[in-house]
Coordinates of N, CA and C in Angstrom, one line a residue:
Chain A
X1 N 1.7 1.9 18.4 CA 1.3 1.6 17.0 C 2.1 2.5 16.0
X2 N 2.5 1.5 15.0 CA 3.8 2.6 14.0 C 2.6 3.6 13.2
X3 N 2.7 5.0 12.9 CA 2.5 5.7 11.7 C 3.4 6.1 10.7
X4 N 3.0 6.6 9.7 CA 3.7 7.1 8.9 C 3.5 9.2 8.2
X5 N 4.7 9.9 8.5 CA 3.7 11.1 7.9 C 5.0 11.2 6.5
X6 N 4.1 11.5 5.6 CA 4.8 12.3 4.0 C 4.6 13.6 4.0
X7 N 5.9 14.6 4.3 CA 5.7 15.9 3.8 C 5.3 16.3 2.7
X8 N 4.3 17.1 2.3 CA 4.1 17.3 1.3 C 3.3 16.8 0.4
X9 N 2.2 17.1 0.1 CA 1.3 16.0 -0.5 C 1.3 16.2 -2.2
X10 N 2.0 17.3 -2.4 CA 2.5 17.6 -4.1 C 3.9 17.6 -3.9
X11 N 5.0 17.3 -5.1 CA 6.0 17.8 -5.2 C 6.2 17.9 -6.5
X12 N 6.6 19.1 -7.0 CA 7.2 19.4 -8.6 C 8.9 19.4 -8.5
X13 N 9.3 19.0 -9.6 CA 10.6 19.3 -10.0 C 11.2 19.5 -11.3
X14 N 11.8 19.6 -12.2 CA 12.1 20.1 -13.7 C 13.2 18.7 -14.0
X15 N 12.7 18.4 -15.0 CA 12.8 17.4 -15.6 C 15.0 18.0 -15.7
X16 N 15.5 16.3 -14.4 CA 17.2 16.5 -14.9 C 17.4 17.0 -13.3
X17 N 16.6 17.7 -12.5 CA 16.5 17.9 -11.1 C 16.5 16.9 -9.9
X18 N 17.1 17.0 -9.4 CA 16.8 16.5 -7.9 C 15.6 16.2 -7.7
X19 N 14.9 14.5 -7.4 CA 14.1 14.4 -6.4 C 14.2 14.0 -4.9
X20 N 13.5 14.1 -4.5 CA 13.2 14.3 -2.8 C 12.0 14.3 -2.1
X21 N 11.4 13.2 -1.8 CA 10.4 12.8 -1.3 C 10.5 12.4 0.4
X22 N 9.9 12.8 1.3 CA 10.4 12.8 2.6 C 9.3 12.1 3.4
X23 N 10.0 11.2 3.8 CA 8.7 10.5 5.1 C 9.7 9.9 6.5
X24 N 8.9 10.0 7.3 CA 9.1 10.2 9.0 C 8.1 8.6 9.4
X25 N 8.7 8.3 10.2 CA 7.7 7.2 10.6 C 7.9 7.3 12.4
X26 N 7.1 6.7 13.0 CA 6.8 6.7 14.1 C 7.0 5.2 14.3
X27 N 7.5 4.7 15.4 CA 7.4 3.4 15.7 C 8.6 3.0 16.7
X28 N 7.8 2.1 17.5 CA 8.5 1.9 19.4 C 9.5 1.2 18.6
X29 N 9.9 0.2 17.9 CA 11.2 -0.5 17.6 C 11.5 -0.3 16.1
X30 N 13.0 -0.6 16.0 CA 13.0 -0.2 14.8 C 12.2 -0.9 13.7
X31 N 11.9 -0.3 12.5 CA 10.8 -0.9 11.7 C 11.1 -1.6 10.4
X32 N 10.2 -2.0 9.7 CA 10.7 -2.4 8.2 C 9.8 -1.2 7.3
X33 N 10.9 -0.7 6.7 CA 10.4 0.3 5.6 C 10.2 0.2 4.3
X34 N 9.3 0.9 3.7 CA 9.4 0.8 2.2 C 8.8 2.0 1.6
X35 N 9.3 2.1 0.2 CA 8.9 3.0 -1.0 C 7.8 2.2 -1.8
X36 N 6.9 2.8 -2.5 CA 6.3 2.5 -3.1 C 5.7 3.0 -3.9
X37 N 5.7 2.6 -5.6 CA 4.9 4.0 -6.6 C 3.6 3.2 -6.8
X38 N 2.7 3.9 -7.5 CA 1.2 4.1 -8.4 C 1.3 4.9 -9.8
X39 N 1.5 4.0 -10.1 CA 0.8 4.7 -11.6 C -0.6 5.1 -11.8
X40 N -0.7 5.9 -12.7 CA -2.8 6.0 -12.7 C -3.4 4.7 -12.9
X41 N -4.1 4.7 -12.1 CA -5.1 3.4 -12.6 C -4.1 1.8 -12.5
X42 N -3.1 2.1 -11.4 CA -2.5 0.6 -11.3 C -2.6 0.6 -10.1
X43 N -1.9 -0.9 -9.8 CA -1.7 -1.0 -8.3 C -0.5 -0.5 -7.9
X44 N -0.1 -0.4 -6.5 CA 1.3 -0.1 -6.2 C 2.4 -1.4 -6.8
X45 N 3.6 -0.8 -6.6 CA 4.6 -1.7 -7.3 C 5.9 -0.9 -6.4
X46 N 6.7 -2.1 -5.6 CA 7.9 -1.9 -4.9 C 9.1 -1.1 -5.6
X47 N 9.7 0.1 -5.0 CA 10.5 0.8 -5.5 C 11.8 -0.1 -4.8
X48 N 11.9 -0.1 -3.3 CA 12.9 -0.2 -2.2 C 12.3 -0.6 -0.8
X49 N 12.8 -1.0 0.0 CA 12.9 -1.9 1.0 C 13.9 -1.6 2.3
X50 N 14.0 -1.6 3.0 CA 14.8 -1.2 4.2 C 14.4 -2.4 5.6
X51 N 15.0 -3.3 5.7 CA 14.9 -4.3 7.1 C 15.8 -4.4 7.8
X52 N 17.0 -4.7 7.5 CA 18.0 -4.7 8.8 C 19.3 -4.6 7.9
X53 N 20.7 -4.1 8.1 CA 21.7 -3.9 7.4 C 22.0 -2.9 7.0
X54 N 22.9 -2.5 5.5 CA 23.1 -1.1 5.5 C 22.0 -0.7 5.2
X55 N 22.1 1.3 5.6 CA 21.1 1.9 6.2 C 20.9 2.6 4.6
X56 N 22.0 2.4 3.7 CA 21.4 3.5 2.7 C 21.0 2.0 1.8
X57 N 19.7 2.3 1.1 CA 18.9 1.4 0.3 C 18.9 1.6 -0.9
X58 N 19.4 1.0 -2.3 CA 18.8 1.2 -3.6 C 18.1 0.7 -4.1
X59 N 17.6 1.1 -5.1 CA 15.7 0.3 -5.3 C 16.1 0.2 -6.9
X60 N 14.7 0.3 -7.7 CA 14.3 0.5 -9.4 C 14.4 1.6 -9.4
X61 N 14.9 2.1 -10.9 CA 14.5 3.2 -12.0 C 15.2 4.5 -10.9
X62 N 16.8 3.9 -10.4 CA 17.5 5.0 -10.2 C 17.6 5.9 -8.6
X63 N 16.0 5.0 -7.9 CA 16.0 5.8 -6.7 C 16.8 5.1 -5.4
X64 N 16.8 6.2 -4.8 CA 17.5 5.3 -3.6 C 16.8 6.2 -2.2
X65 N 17.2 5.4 -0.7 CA 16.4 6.4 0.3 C 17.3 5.6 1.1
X66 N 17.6 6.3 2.4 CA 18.3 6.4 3.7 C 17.7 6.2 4.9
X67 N 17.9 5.1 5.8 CA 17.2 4.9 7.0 C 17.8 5.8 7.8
X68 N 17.3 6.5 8.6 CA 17.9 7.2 9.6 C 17.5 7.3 11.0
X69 N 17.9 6.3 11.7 CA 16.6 5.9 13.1 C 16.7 6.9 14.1
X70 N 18.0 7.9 14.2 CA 17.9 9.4 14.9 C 17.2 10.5 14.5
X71 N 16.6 10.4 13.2 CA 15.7 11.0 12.4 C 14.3 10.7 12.7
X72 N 14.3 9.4 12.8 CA 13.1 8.5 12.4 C 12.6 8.7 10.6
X73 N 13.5 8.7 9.4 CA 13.7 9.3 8.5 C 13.6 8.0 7.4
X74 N 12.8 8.2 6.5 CA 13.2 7.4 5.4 C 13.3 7.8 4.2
X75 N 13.6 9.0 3.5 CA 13.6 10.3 2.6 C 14.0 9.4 0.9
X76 N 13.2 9.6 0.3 CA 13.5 9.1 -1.0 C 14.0 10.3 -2.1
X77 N 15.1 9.6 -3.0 CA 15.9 10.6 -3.6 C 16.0 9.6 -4.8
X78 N 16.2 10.3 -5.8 CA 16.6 10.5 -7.0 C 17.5 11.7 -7.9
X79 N 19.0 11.2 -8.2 CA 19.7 12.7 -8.9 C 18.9 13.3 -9.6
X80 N 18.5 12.6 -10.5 CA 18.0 13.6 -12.0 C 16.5 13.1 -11.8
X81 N 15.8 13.8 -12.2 CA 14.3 13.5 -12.7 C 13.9 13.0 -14.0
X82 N 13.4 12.0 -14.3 CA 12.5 11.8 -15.5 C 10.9 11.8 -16.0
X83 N 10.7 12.6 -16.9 CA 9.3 12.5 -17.1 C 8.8 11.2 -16.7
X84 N 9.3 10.3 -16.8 CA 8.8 9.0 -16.3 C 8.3 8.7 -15.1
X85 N 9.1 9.4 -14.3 CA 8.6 9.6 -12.4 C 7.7 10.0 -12.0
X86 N 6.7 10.9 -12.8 CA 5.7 11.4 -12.8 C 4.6 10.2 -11.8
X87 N 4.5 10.3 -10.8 CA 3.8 8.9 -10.4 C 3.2 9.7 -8.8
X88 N 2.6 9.0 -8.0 CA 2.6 9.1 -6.6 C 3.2 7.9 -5.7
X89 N 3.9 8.7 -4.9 CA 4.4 7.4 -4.2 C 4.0 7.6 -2.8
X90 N 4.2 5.9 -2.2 CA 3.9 6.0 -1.3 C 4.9 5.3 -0.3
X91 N 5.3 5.4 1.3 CA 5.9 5.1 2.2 C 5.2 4.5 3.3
X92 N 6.0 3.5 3.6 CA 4.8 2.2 4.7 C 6.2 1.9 5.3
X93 N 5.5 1.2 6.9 CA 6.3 1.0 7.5 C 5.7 -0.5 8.2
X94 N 5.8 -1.2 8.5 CA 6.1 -2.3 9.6 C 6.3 -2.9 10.9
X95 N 6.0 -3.0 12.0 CA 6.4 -3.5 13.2 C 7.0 -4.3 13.0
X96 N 8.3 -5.2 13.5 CA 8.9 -6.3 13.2 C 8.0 -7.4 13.5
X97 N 7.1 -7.1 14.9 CA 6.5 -8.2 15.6 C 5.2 -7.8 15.2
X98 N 4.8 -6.8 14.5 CA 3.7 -7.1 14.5 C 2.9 -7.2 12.9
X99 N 1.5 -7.5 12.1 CA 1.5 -7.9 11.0 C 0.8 -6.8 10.2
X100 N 0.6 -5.7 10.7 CA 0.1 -4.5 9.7 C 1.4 -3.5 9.2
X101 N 0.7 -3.5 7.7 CA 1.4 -2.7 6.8 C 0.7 -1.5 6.7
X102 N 1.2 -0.5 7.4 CA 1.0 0.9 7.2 C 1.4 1.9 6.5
X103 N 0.4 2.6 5.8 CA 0.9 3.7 4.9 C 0.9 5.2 5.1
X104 N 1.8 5.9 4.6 CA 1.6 7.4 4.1 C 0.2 7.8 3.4
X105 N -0.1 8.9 3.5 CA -1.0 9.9 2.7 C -0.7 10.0 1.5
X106 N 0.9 9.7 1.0 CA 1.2 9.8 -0.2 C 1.3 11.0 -1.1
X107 N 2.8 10.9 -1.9 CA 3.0 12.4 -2.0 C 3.0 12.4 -3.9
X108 N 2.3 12.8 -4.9 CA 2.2 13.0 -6.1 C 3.7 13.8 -6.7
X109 N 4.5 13.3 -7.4 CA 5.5 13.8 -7.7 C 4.8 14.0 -9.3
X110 N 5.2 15.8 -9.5 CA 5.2 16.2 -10.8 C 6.6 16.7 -11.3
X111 N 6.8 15.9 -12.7 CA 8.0 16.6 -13.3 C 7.8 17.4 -15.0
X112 N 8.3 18.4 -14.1 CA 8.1 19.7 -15.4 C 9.3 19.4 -16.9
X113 N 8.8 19.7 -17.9 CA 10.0 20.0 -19.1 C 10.2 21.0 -19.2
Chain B
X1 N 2.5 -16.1 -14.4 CA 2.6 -15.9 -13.4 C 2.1 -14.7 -13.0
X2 N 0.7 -14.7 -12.6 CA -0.7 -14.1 -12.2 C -0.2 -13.0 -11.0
X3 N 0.2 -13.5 -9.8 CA 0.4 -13.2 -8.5 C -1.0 -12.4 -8.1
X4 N -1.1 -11.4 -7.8 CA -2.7 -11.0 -7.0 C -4.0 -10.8 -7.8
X5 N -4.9 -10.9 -7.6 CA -5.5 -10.9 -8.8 C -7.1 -10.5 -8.1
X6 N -7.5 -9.8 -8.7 CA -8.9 -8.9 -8.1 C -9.8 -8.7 -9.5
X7 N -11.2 -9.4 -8.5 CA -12.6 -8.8 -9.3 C -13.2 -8.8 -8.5
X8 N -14.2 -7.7 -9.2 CA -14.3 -7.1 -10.5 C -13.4 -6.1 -10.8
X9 N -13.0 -5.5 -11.5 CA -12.3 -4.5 -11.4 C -13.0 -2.9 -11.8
X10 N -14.3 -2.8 -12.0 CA -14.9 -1.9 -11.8 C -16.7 -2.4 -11.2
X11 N -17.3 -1.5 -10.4 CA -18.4 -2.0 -10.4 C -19.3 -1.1 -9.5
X12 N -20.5 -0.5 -10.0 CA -21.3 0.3 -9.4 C -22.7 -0.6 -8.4
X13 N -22.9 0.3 -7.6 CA -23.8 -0.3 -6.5 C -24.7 0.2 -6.0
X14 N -25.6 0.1 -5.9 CA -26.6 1.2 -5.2 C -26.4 0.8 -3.6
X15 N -27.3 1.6 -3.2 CA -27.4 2.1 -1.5 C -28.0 0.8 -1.0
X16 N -27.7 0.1 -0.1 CA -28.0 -1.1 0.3 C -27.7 -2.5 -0.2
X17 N -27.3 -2.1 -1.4 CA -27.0 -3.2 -1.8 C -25.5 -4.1 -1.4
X18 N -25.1 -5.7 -1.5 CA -24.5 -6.2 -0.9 C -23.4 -6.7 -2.0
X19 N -22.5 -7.2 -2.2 CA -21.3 -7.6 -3.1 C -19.8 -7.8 -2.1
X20 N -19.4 -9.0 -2.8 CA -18.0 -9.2 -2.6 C -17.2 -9.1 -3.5
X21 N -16.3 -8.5 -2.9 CA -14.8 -8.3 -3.9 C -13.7 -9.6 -3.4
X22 N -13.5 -10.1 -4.6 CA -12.6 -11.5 -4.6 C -11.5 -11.0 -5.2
X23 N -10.4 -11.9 -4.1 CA -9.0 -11.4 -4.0 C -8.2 -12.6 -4.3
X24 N -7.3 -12.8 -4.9 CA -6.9 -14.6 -5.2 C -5.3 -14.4 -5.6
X25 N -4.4 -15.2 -4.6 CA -2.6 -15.4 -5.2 C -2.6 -16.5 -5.1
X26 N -1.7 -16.2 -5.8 CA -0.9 -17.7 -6.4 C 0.6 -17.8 -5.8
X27 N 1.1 -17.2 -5.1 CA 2.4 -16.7 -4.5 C 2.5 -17.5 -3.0
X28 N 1.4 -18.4 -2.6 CA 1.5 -19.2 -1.4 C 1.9 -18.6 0.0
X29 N 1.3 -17.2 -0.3 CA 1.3 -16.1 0.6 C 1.0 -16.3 1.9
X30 N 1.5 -16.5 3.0 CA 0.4 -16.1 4.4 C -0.3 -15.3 4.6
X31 N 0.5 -13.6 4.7 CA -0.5 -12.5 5.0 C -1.1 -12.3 3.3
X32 N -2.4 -11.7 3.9 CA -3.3 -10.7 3.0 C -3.7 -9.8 3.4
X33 N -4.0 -8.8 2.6 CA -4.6 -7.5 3.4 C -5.9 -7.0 2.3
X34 N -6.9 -5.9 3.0 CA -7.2 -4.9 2.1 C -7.2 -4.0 2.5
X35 N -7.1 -2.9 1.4 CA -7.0 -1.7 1.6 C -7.8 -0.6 0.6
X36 N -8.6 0.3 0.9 CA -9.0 1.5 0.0 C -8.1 2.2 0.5
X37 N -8.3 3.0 -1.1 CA -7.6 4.3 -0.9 C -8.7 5.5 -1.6
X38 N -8.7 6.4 -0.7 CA -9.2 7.7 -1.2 C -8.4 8.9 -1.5
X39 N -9.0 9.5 -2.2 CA -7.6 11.2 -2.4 C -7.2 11.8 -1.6
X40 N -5.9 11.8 -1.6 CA -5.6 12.4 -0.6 C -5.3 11.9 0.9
X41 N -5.7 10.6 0.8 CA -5.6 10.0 2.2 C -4.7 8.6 2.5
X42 N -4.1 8.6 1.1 CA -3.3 7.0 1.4 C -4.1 6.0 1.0
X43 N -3.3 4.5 1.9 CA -4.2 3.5 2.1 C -4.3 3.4 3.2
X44 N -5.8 3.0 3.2 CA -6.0 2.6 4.7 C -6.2 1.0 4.8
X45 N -5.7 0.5 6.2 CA -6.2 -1.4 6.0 C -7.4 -1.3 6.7
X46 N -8.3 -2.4 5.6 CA -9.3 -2.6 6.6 C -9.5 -3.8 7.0
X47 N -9.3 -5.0 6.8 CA -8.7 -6.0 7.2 C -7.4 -6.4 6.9
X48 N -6.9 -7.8 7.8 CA -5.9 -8.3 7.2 C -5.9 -10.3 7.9
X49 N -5.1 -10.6 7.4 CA -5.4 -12.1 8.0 C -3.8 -12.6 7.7
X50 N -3.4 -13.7 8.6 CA -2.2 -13.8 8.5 C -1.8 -15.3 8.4
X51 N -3.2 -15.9 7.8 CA -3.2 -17.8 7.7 C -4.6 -17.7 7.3
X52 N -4.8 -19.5 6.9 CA -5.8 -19.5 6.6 C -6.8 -19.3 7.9
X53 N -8.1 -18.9 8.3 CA -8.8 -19.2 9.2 C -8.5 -18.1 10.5
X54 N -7.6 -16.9 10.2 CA -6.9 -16.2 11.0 C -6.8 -14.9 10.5
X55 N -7.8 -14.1 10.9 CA -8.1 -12.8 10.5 C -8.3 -11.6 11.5
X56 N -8.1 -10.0 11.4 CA -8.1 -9.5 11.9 C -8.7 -8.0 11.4
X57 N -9.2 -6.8 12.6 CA -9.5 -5.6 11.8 C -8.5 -4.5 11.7
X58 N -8.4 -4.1 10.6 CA -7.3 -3.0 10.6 C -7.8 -1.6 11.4
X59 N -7.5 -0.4 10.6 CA -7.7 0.7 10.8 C -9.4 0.8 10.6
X60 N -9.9 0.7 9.4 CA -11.5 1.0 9.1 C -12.2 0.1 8.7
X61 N -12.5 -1.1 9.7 CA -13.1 -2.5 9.3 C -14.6 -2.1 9.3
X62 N -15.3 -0.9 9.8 CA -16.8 -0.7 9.8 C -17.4 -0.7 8.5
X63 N -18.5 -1.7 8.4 CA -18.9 -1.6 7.2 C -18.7 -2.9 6.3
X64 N -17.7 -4.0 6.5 CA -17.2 -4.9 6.0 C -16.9 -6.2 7.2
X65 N -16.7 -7.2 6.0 CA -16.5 -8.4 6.6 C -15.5 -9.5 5.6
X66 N -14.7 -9.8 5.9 CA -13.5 -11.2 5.6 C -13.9 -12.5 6.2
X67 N -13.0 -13.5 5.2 CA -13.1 -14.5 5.7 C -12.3 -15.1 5.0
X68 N -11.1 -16.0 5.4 CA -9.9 -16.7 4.5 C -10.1 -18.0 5.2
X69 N -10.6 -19.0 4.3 CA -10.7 -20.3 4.0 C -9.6 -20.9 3.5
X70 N -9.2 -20.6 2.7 CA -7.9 -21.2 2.0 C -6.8 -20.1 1.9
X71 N -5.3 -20.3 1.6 CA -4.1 -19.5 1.5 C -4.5 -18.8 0.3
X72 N -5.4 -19.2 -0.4 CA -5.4 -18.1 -1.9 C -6.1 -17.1 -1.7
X73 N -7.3 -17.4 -0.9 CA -8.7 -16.6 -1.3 C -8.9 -15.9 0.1
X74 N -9.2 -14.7 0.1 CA -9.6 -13.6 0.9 C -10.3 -12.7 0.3
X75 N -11.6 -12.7 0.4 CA -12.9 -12.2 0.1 C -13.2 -10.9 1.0
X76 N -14.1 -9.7 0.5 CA -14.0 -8.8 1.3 C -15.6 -8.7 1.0
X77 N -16.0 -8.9 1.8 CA -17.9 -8.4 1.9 C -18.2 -7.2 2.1
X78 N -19.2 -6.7 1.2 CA -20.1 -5.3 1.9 C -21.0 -5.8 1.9
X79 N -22.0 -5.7 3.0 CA -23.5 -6.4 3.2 C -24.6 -4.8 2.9
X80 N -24.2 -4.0 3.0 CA -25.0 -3.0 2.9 C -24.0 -1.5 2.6
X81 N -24.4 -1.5 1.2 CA -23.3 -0.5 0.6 C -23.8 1.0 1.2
X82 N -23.0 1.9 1.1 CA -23.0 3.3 1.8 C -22.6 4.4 0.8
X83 N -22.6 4.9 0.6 CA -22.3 6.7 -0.5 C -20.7 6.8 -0.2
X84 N -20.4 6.5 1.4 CA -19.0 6.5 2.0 C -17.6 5.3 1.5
X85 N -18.2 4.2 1.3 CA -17.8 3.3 0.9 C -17.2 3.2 -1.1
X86 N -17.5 4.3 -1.3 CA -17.1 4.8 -2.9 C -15.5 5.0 -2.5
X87 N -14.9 4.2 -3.1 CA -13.7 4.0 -3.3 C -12.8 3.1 -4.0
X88 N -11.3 2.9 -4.2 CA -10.3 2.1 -5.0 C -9.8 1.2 -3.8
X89 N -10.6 -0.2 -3.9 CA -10.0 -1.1 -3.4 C -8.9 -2.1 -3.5
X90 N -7.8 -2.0 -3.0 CA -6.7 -2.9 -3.2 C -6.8 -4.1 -2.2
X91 N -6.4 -5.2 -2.9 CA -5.8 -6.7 -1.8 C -4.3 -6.8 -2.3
X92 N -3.7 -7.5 -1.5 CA -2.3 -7.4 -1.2 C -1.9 -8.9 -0.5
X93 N -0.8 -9.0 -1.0 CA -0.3 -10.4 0.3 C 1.2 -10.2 0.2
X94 N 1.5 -11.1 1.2 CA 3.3 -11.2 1.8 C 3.4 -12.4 2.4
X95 N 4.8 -12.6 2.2 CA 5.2 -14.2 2.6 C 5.7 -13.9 4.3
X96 N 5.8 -12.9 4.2 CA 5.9 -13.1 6.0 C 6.4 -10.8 6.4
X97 N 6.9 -10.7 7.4 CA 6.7 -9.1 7.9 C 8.1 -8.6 7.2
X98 N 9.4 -9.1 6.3 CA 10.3 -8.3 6.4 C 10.3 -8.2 4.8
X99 N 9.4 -9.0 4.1 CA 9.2 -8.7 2.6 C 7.7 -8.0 2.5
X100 N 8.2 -7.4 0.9 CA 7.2 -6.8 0.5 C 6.1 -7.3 0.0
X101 N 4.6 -6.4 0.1 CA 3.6 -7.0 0.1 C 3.5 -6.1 -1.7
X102 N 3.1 -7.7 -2.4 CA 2.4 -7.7 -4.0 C 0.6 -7.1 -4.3
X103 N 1.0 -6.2 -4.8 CA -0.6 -5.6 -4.4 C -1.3 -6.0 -6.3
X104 N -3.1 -6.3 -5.7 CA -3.6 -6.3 -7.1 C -3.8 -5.2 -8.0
X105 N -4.9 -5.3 -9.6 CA -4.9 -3.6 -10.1 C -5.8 -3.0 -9.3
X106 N -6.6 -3.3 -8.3 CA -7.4 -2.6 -7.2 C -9.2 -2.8 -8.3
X107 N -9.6 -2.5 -7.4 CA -11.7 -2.5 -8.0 C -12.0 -1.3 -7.4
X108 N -12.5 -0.6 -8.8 CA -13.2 1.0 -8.5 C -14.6 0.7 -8.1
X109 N -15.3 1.1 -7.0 CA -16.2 0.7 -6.5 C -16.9 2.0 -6.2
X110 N -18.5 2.2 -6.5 CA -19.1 3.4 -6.8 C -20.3 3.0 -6.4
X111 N -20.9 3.7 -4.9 CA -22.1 3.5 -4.3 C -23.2 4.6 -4.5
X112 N -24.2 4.3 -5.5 CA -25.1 5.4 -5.8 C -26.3 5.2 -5.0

């Protein structure tokens, strides 16, 4: 059965900073991945996607993340930070063959001014 | 263009008491899912169904019950609410395993 773990269940960074959000997934074949934000009080909404082809992914509002199946790695990044990122995201993964979408604990991104 | 769409979107409940949360797309979705989420814990599935008439339990199906009659509607039953069962419920659907699943604004649900 695939899991998912998120290092870190806070992360701060200063607004114009590097983000870096990190998730590991577990799973017997390779998987379908994804990013995912929450706003307060919304539902989630698709950042990026990862299913078969190239391994590095770009998504919305700047981010991008890297499959890395010798890692088991799907690490989400952003150059600069915006107050606007302020959000929690979250990371799921997929069995190809099989039909549950599984999630991260999910990691609260704070960005400082 | 609606896509998932959940009620109630808030609603308190006492201890025993019984309510469904109604889940409805318009995106001609196969899978549906639900999911609470608590602090700190993610989401968790507690059902999911992958057709009409074709349902299954996730991670924490205790306590609840589904039932998908039609491609739109997937209903999530509590027959007897719990203090535990206080949480942000989301429904979700997907056109098949390698796309992403469209999630509703979720129903705050609060068992006194």
């Amino acid at each position: 059965a695939q899991s998912v773990t998120q290092l870190g269940s806070h992360v701060s960074v200063s607004e114009g900073a590097l983000v870096l959000l990190r998730c590991n997934y577990s799973s017997s074949v390779p998987p379908y991945l994804f990013w995912y934000v929450q706003y307060p009080n919304q539902g989630l909404q698709l950042l990026l996607k990862y299913t078969t082809g190239a391994t590095l992914v770009k998504g919305i509002n700047g981010f991008e993340a890297e499959f890395k199946k010798s890692e088991t790695s799907f690490h989400l990044t952003k150059p600069s930070a915006h107050m606007s990122d302020a959000a929690e995201y979250f990371c799921a993964v997929r069995d190809p063959y099989g039909n549950k979408l599984v999630f991260g604990a999910g990691t609260i991104l704070r960005v400082k001014s | 263009n609606a896509g998932v769409t959940q009620t109630p979107k808030f609603r308190i409940l006492k201890i025993g008491q019984s309510m469904t949360l109604q889940c409805a797309q318009d995106m001609n979705h196969n899978y549906m899912y639900w999911y609470r989420q608590d602090p700190g814990m993610g989401l968790k599935l507690i059902y999911y169904s992958v057709g009409a008439g074709i349902t299954d339990k996730g991670e924490v199906p205790n306590g609840y019950n589904v039932s998908r009659s039609t491609t739109e509607d997937f209903p999530l039953r509590l027959e007897l609410a719990a203090p535990s069962q206080t949480s942000v419920y989301f429904c979700a659907s997907s056109n098949k395993g390698n796309t992403e699943a469209f999630f509703g604004q979720g129903t705050r649900l609060t068992v006194v």
